[in-house]
Amino acid sequence: ESMPQILQKTVNIYQDKTAFTNFNTELSFNDLDRLSRNFAAFLQNQLGVKKGDRIALMCPNTLPFIVAMWGIIRVGAVQVNVNPLYTPRELKHQLNDADVDTIIIFAGSTAVLADIIEETAVKHIVVTKLDDLVNKGLPDSGIDNRLSVTKLFANCLKEGEKLDFQAPSLSHADLIFLQYTGGTTGLSKGAMLSHGNIIANILQFQEIMKKSLRPGNEIVITAIPLYHIFALTVNAMSFMSVGACNVLITNPRDMAGFVNTWSSLKVTAITGVNTLFNGLLHTPGFADIDFSSLHCSLGGGAPVQQAVSDKWKAVTGMRIDEGYGLSETAPVLTLNLGIGDEYIPGIGIPVPSTDISLRDEQGQVVAVGEAGELCAKGPQVMLGYWNNPEATAEVMTADGYFKTGDIAELDERGFFHIVDRKKDMILVSGFNVYPNEIEAEIASMNGILECACIGVEDDTTGEAVKVYAVKTDPAITEEEVIAYCRARLAGYKVPKQVVFIDEIPKSSVGKILRRELRK
């Protein structure tokens, strides 16, 4: 009926086995049960958190993220996942849109919160530190001194230990996450994911992976940020539910440290985006790791390039199995496990209880081999967008399918292939970047008349943002535009290239034609 029941069942089976590890510190299933109960008690008694309240969690991959998450879930609140690298503008929108009054935030992100806190309804701030639950004397950023009313996460756990906890009644229909995803308006929307959505995706994952999963014996690398729906559901929920040990990588950009961590473990599984796999392959020492225990490499978040999968197989002995999904689908819709040892490109077949329908512009189902918009129906599809019925109506068909905006084909074997994106979304290291948001920011810059942005191939990030701009001030430089964006947008949204042109191509009604820029 609810995710706390999944947790309890898992704890009962695996007890003192290691559930999560970070900075060489292990957290057992029993530890997770105890600590998350204490945090839930603190939230309930000290902050007055009730079922349905939204709580923001803005942390990197650390043990406090996991404990805080389960505390939030157990108290019946709705977790709002926030990227700890967000700019003040992005954070303010998300906190206000979700009507958040409590935030659990990493110390290193507190300056961003301090910039905008007066423009939000936030009353309670709980700060986590890198050394929380690790106790190895790890250095940490200080808490911004503009935030006068803060509580330390470690102290909250101690307070909660002495308090009673009354578990609320939860069911499939209750919300568990607001997962924010970019929108064509430039403002992100909160996909409402329920306990039922996440439970369904866990069971779907267990079923389609049942031949390869080894309950109680998996060690999975979790390098994708946990605020991203891929790692959240697949690693922290699905792998955990079969007793896996999640190895949390706090800073995957430190590839040398990443390789060092891996080399000391008998890793059995890894999830990642194409650029992560590619980065590891180009890191000294990676090829020297003993991969004899590795039996599962899952790629998602962005297309897995066959060249990367081929090289991964040459080094590790196995290919990368590609999956497909979205924030709105909790996320997994399809998975490509291939057929035996044969590599078949594409996103594979639907997970159980999931129907994929490819449709044309008129909503009619296309023939096998023809391209159409990928539409999906299943128990993992979101309840809708938070406080946005208009946006929800736009993405749902009359017969209840979610329109993904991706164009796909179905081959004669029943395997799906993404061939294009209906939207102009750009995928940078697996993260969605929406041109309208960037264009809106640059349009507010003095000396810029108008601009348009597209995605271009990039060896490091898969795709990168390229901006074409028309300037009214001849002195403006490419570097100034990039610096302007860096102050207002998360790093992965900042343009890598800015090209000045005389005129932006438009249609007869004035709509910017990005396809002309791509040519």
XYZ file of C-alpha atoms in Angstrom:
519
model
C 0.000 0.000 0.000
C 2.872 2.438 0.644
C 6.624 2.932 0.421
C 7.164 2.645 4.213
C 5.816 -0.910 3.868
C 8.447 -1.591 1.162
C 11.127 -0.247 3.505
C 9.900 -2.321 6.446
C 9.750 -5.497 4.386
C 13.295 -4.898 3.113
C 14.651 -4.108 6.595
C 13.057 -7.272 8.015
C 14.808 -9.414 5.387
C 18.251 -7.790 5.215
C 18.631 -6.230 8.705
C 22.365 -5.714 9.340
C 23.478 -5.957 5.720
C 24.923 -2.717 4.323
C 22.266 -0.664 2.554
C 24.264 2.470 1.685
C 27.908 3.433 1.880
C 29.603 6.815 1.436
C 33.162 7.929 2.241
C 33.902 4.385 3.498
C 31.098 4.593 6.068
C 28.409 1.910 5.992
C 24.740 2.310 6.870
C 22.880 -0.956 7.455
C 19.195 -1.514 6.748
C 18.567 -1.497 10.508
C 20.504 1.787 10.828
C 18.403 3.313 8.046
C 15.201 2.151 9.736
C 16.213 3.601 13.108
C 17.629 6.917 11.872
C 14.820 7.657 9.426
C 12.265 6.913 12.156
C 14.059 9.422 14.411
C 14.054 12.077 11.692
C 10.375 11.446 10.988
C 9.656 11.889 14.705
C 11.555 15.186 14.686
C 9.645 16.469 11.668
C 6.326 15.422 13.181
C 6.830 16.709 16.705
C 9.237 19.643 16.415
C 8.275 21.115 13.045
C 4.627 20.060 12.973
C 4.931 18.345 9.586
C 1.687 16.658 8.533
C 0.746 14.202 5.817
C 0.752 15.969 2.439
C 3.084 18.841 3.434
C 5.800 19.564 0.892
C 9.409 19.379 2.104
C 12.335 20.331 -0.129
C 15.451 18.146 -0.091
C 18.490 19.878 -1.622
C 21.496 17.607 -1.088
C 24.144 15.742 -3.099
C 24.581 11.964 -2.870
C 25.314 11.543 0.838
C 23.989 9.407 3.692
C 21.915 12.356 5.049
C 20.007 12.458 1.736
C 18.892 8.841 2.211
C 17.983 9.194 5.900
C 16.172 12.502 5.353
C 14.287 11.075 2.371
C 12.958 8.114 4.326
C 12.085 10.375 7.254
C 10.072 12.597 4.912
C 8.346 9.587 3.349
C 7.538 7.963 6.701
C 5.932 11.126 8.073
C 3.677 11.187 5.000
C 5.105 14.402 3.539
C 5.787 15.031 -0.142
C 9.474 15.310 -1.034
C 10.388 18.096 -3.453
C 13.703 17.075 -5.019
C 15.991 20.073 -5.617
C 19.313 20.239 -7.454
C 21.910 21.571 -4.947
C 23.586 23.460 -7.810
C 20.512 25.547 -8.633
C 20.809 29.313 -8.934
C 18.694 31.578 -6.689
C 16.163 32.190 -9.477
C 15.621 28.469 -10.090
C 15.382 27.658 -6.384
C 12.882 30.445 -5.693
C 10.544 29.233 -8.433
C 10.575 25.655 -7.199
C 10.074 26.495 -3.496
C 7.229 28.889 -4.247
C 5.545 26.687 -6.835
C 5.518 23.717 -4.434
C 4.494 25.910 -1.466
C 7.398 24.672 0.664
C 7.927 25.894 4.235
C 10.563 23.327 5.279
C 13.850 22.592 3.515
C 16.639 20.118 4.242
C 19.678 21.638 2.570
C 23.382 20.877 2.125
C 25.621 23.448 3.834
C 27.320 24.239 0.531
C 24.009 25.386 -0.968
C 22.919 27.692 1.868
C 24.207 30.878 0.211
C 21.795 30.334 -2.687
C 18.885 29.911 -0.263
C 19.942 33.007 1.685
C 19.723 35.088 -1.489
C 15.998 34.394 -1.953
C 14.621 33.193 1.385
C 12.775 36.452 2.048
C 10.837 35.872 -1.188
C 9.630 32.407 -0.124
C 7.440 30.888 2.592
C 10.331 28.849 4.073
C 10.246 28.858 7.898
C 12.270 25.755 8.817
C 15.815 25.062 7.602
C 17.673 21.848 8.422
C 21.321 21.843 7.316
C 23.259 18.689 6.416
C 27.045 18.506 6.302
C 29.420 16.275 4.396
C 30.600 14.669 7.642
C 27.101 13.890 9.000
C 26.796 10.136 9.762
C 30.347 9.709 8.400
C 32.293 11.233 11.308
C 35.653 11.307 9.574
C 36.347 15.006 9.985
C 35.482 15.843 6.385
C 35.825 19.580 5.633
C 32.623 21.429 4.858
C 31.288 24.730 3.631
C 30.031 26.980 6.377
C 26.363 27.852 6.735
C 25.584 31.259 5.246
C 25.285 33.656 8.202
C 22.237 35.355 6.646
C 20.227 32.259 7.589
C 19.639 32.942 11.251
C 17.177 30.147 12.052
C 18.755 26.833 11.086
C 18.921 23.398 12.684
C 21.725 20.904 12.180
C 20.643 17.554 10.776
C 22.771 15.642 13.299
C 21.014 17.421 16.187
C 17.597 16.737 14.678
C 18.337 12.999 14.701
C 19.287 13.181 18.391
C 16.120 15.105 19.253
C 13.936 12.696 17.288
C 15.372 9.693 19.128
C 13.608 10.840 22.300
C 10.263 11.573 20.630
C 7.264 9.394 19.849
C 6.357 8.794 16.230
C 2.847 8.149 14.918
C 2.987 6.667 11.425
C 0.238 8.135 9.205
C -2.028 5.976 7.068
C -0.725 6.002 3.481
C -2.033 4.450 0.268
C -1.211 4.229 -3.447
C -3.055 7.499 -4.096
C -0.953 9.609 -1.710
C 1.806 11.777 -3.173
C 5.417 10.903 -2.393
C 7.462 13.164 -4.718
C 7.127 16.379 -6.666
C 9.689 15.784 -9.408
C 10.341 19.029 -11.234
C 10.903 18.879 -14.960
C 11.551 21.632 -17.495
C 8.749 23.113 -19.529
C 8.330 24.867 -22.847
C 7.370 28.026 -20.938
C 10.842 28.076 -19.380
C 9.476 27.372 -15.888
C 9.759 23.858 -14.493
C 6.622 21.903 -13.559
C 6.222 19.487 -10.660
C 5.289 15.981 -11.785
C 3.074 14.508 -9.054
C 4.330 11.012 -8.299
C 2.362 8.841 -5.881
C 3.320 5.941 -3.635
C 1.512 3.759 -6.191
C 3.625 5.121 -9.059
C 6.919 4.345 -7.303
C 5.781 0.942 -5.988
C 4.687 0.005 -9.521
C 8.035 1.000 -11.027
C 9.936 -0.966 -8.350
C 7.891 -4.100 -9.069
C 8.197 -3.570 -12.838
C 11.984 -3.254 -12.470
C 12.200 -6.372 -10.282
C 10.153 -8.363 -12.780
C 11.977 -7.396 -15.977
C 15.371 -7.790 -14.238
C 14.557 -10.994 -12.333
C 16.952 -13.198 -14.313
C 19.940 -11.024 -13.475
C 19.173 -9.530 -10.043
C 20.837 -11.295 -7.116
C 18.876 -10.314 -3.988
C 21.104 -9.554 -1.017
C 24.286 -9.697 -3.072
C 24.197 -6.598 -5.283
C 26.693 -3.730 -4.922
C 25.500 -0.896 -7.148
C 27.368 2.290 -7.993
C 25.103 5.324 -7.485
C 26.828 8.248 -9.175
C 23.802 9.865 -10.851
C 22.428 12.516 -8.449
C 19.663 11.148 -6.245
C 17.521 14.227 -6.910
C 17.301 12.911 -10.506
C 14.417 10.455 -10.952
C 16.675 7.793 -12.553
C 18.906 7.254 -9.512
C 16.067 7.979 -7.097
C 13.802 5.146 -8.273
C 16.230 2.679 -9.845
C 19.098 2.863 -7.330
C 17.746 4.202 -4.035
C 14.402 2.392 -4.298
C 14.507 -0.576 -6.709
C 18.014 -1.904 -6.036
C 17.553 -1.201 -2.316
C 14.345 -3.242 -2.289
C 16.330 -6.358 -3.233
C 18.882 -5.781 -0.486
C 21.536 -4.111 -2.626
C 24.317 -1.990 -1.190
C 24.234 1.450 -2.838
C 27.706 2.992 -3.147
C 27.008 6.746 -3.113
C 29.399 8.821 -5.221
C 29.133 12.395 -3.928
C 31.267 14.034 -6.615
C 31.323 11.984 -9.840
C 33.291 14.762 -11.563
C 36.270 13.611 -9.494
C 36.825 10.692 -11.858
C 40.128 9.673 -10.265
C 38.464 9.414 -6.849
C 35.516 7.600 -8.451
C 37.838 4.984 -9.985
C 39.678 4.618 -6.678
C 36.385 3.937 -4.848
C 35.297 1.373 -7.442
C 38.646 -0.449 -7.408
C 38.269 -1.267 -3.706
C 34.858 -2.927 -4.178
C 33.387 -5.978 -5.908
C 30.852 -3.904 -7.824
C 28.047 -5.912 -9.451
C 25.999 -3.129 -11.071
C 26.181 0.482 -12.202
C 23.647 2.945 -13.543
C 24.784 5.944 -15.531
C 24.355 8.314 -18.425
C 26.386 8.026 -21.619
C 28.801 10.795 -20.604
C 29.511 9.114 -17.252
C 30.416 5.810 -18.901
C 32.536 7.664 -21.443
C 34.292 9.655 -18.711
C 35.188 6.508 -16.775
C 36.548 4.867 -19.917
C 38.892 7.819 -20.368
C 40.099 7.871 -16.740
C 43.547 6.351 -16.019
C 43.299 3.207 -13.942
C 39.710 2.337 -14.884
C 40.714 -0.404 -17.299
C 42.821 -2.006 -14.544
C 39.814 -2.653 -12.258
C 38.718 -6.250 -11.702
C 35.287 -6.395 -13.397
C 34.677 -10.104 -12.790
C 31.716 -9.379 -10.467
C 30.065 -6.779 -12.747
C 26.948 -8.208 -14.401
C 24.664 -5.196 -14.894
C 25.340 -1.825 -16.565
C 22.206 0.261 -17.068
C 22.233 3.428 -19.166
C 19.540 6.092 -19.288
C 18.864 9.802 -18.994
C 20.186 10.281 -22.541
C 20.813 7.999 -25.527
C 23.651 5.516 -25.027
C 26.017 5.763 -27.984
C 26.881 2.409 -29.512
C 30.569 3.387 -29.673
C 30.579 3.937 -25.901
C 28.731 0.674 -25.247
C 31.176 -1.187 -27.504
C 34.189 0.262 -25.703
C 32.535 -0.416 -22.315
C 32.109 -4.056 -23.307
C 35.726 -4.280 -24.490
C 36.973 -2.975 -21.124
C 34.454 -4.476 -18.660
C 33.274 -7.547 -20.549
C 29.645 -6.491 -20.841
C 27.529 -4.067 -22.839
C 25.454 -1.199 -21.511
C 21.717 -1.983 -21.404
C 19.746 1.135 -22.303
C 16.481 2.135 -20.648
C 14.018 4.931 -21.317
C 11.730 6.992 -19.149
C 10.877 10.444 -17.866
C 10.256 12.252 -14.588
C 6.542 11.980 -15.387
C 6.754 8.166 -15.563
C 8.590 7.512 -12.281
C 10.712 6.924 -14.588
C 11.158 3.550 -16.337
C 8.972 2.813 -19.369
C 11.222 0.526 -21.417
C 14.440 -1.428 -21.003
C 16.715 -3.005 -23.590
C 18.248 -6.205 -22.246
C 18.987 -7.377 -25.790
C 18.564 -10.927 -26.975
C 21.298 -13.129 -25.548
C 24.694 -11.712 -26.471
C 23.342 -9.828 -29.468
C 23.506 -6.016 -29.287
C 20.314 -4.396 -30.505
C 20.389 -0.592 -30.491
C 17.496 1.354 -29.011
C 15.440 1.562 -25.848
C 14.103 -1.986 -25.882
C 10.689 -3.232 -24.825
C 8.083 -1.925 -22.353
C 8.371 -2.999 -18.730
C 5.415 -5.111 -17.476
C 1.938 -3.536 -17.315
C 3.074 -0.742 -19.641
C 1.545 0.007 -23.019
C 3.494 2.052 -25.569
C 1.603 3.570 -28.486
C 3.247 5.505 -31.345
C 0.920 8.159 -32.761
C 0.887 10.736 -35.537
C -0.093 14.420 -35.257
C -3.777 13.458 -35.465
C -3.443 10.990 -32.604
C -3.709 7.926 -34.833
C -1.515 4.869 -34.214
C 1.213 4.555 -36.872
C 2.244 1.330 -38.629
C 5.229 -0.758 -37.526
C 8.404 0.865 -38.860
C 6.841 4.331 -39.098
C 7.797 7.166 -36.760
C 5.301 8.551 -34.258
C 5.179 10.294 -30.909
C 5.811 7.824 -28.101
C 2.763 7.759 -25.812
C 2.635 5.622 -22.667
C 0.053 4.211 -20.295
C 0.843 2.330 -17.106
C 0.657 2.417 -13.293
C 3.933 4.397 -13.143
C 2.539 7.415 -15.060
C 2.206 10.529 -12.889
C -1.064 11.857 -11.485
C -0.459 15.149 -13.327
C 1.464 18.397 -12.875
C 1.224 20.114 -9.500
C -1.348 22.940 -9.561
C -1.234 22.982 -13.355
C -4.281 21.272 -14.908
C -3.717 23.061 -18.232
C -0.221 21.603 -18.617
C -1.537 18.181 -17.550
C -4.274 18.294 -20.189
C -1.695 19.151 -22.864
C 0.311 15.971 -22.267
C -2.532 13.471 -21.839
C -4.550 11.928 -24.664
C -8.307 11.463 -24.481
C -7.798 7.722 -23.856
C -5.350 8.247 -20.983
C -1.887 8.036 -22.578
C 0.973 10.330 -21.573
C 2.547 12.077 -24.572
C 6.318 12.038 -24.080
C 7.225 14.457 -26.860
C 9.760 11.948 -28.213
C 9.480 10.509 -31.708
C 10.107 6.761 -31.918
C 9.839 3.762 -34.221
C 8.961 0.120 -33.508
C 10.969 -2.532 -35.325
C 9.791 -5.961 -36.470
C 11.168 -7.598 -33.282
C 9.144 -5.368 -30.985
C 12.046 -3.119 -29.957
C 11.537 0.631 -29.752
C 13.982 3.225 -31.071
C 14.007 6.967 -30.331
C 14.616 8.756 -33.631
C 14.030 12.412 -32.786
C 12.650 14.773 -30.194
C 9.399 16.524 -30.842
C 10.313 19.220 -28.387
C 13.470 21.250 -28.745
C 14.837 19.901 -25.492
C 18.613 19.634 -25.203
C 20.182 16.784 -23.199
C 23.329 17.898 -21.371
C 24.921 15.024 -19.408
C 21.473 13.460 -19.059
C 19.803 16.637 -17.782
C 16.956 18.288 -19.665
C 17.676 21.811 -20.882
C 14.863 23.826 -22.421
C 15.749 26.558 -24.950
C 12.933 28.900 -23.932
C 14.345 29.257 -20.424
C 17.789 30.235 -21.697
C 16.375 32.517 -24.367
C 14.218 34.285 -21.781
C 17.268 35.000 -19.609
C 19.431 36.302 -22.449
C 16.551 38.409 -23.751
C 16.696 40.380 -20.487
C 20.326 41.369 -21.161
C 20.956 44.940 -22.236
C 22.255 45.157 -25.775
C 20.681 41.888 -26.993
C 17.775 42.183 -29.426
C 16.774 38.521 -29.610
C 18.251 35.067 -29.560
C 17.562 31.393 -30.133
C 19.341 28.313 -28.827
C 19.821 24.784 -30.037
C 21.686 21.678 -28.935
C 24.910 20.692 -30.658
C 26.987 17.533 -30.296
C 29.615 17.661 -27.571
C 32.247 15.023 -26.798
C 32.084 15.677 -23.053
C 28.396 16.233 -22.285
C 26.665 14.523 -25.216
C 25.003 17.762 -26.208
C 25.834 21.367 -25.401
C 23.877 24.605 -25.633
C 24.656 26.877 -28.587
C 23.072 30.331 -28.764
C 22.529 32.507 -31.809
C 21.990 36.142 -30.855
C 21.259 39.460 -32.534
C 22.893 42.338 -30.666
C 22.095 46.039 -30.621
C 25.305 46.883 -28.770
C 28.265 46.033 -31.037
C 30.616 45.869 -28.033
C 28.930 42.845 -26.406
C 31.129 39.735 -26.499
C 30.506 35.996 -26.386
C 32.205 35.869 -22.957
C 29.842 38.500 -21.531
C 26.752 36.563 -22.640
C 28.131 33.345 -21.121
C 28.984 35.124 -17.848
C 25.478 36.637 -17.746
C 23.957 33.172 -18.087
C 26.315 31.631 -15.524
C 24.991 34.036 -12.876
C 21.378 33.075 -13.592
C 21.333 29.440 -14.686
C 22.591 26.100 -13.385
C 25.953 25.188 -14.883
C 24.637 22.560 -17.303
C 22.250 25.133 -18.850
C 24.971 27.723 -19.573
C 25.753 28.077 -23.318
C 29.109 26.751 -24.481
C 28.955 28.766 -27.685
C 27.444 32.140 -28.585
C 27.319 33.199 -32.217
C 26.198 36.684 -33.247
C 24.120 36.882 -36.426
C 22.159 39.625 -38.215
C 18.720 38.010 -38.045
C 17.007 35.040 -36.367
C 15.087 32.890 -38.916
C 11.324 32.982 -38.302
C 8.106 31.652 -39.806
C 5.502 33.875 -41.425
C 3.782 34.290 -38.049
C 7.024 35.198 -36.299
C 7.822 31.849 -34.700
C 11.562 31.201 -34.337
C 12.670 28.386 -36.627
C 15.313 26.482 -34.669
C 15.467 23.850 -37.369
C 16.941 26.472 -39.715
C 19.669 27.191 -37.173
C 20.437 23.478 -36.910
C 21.011 23.388 -40.658
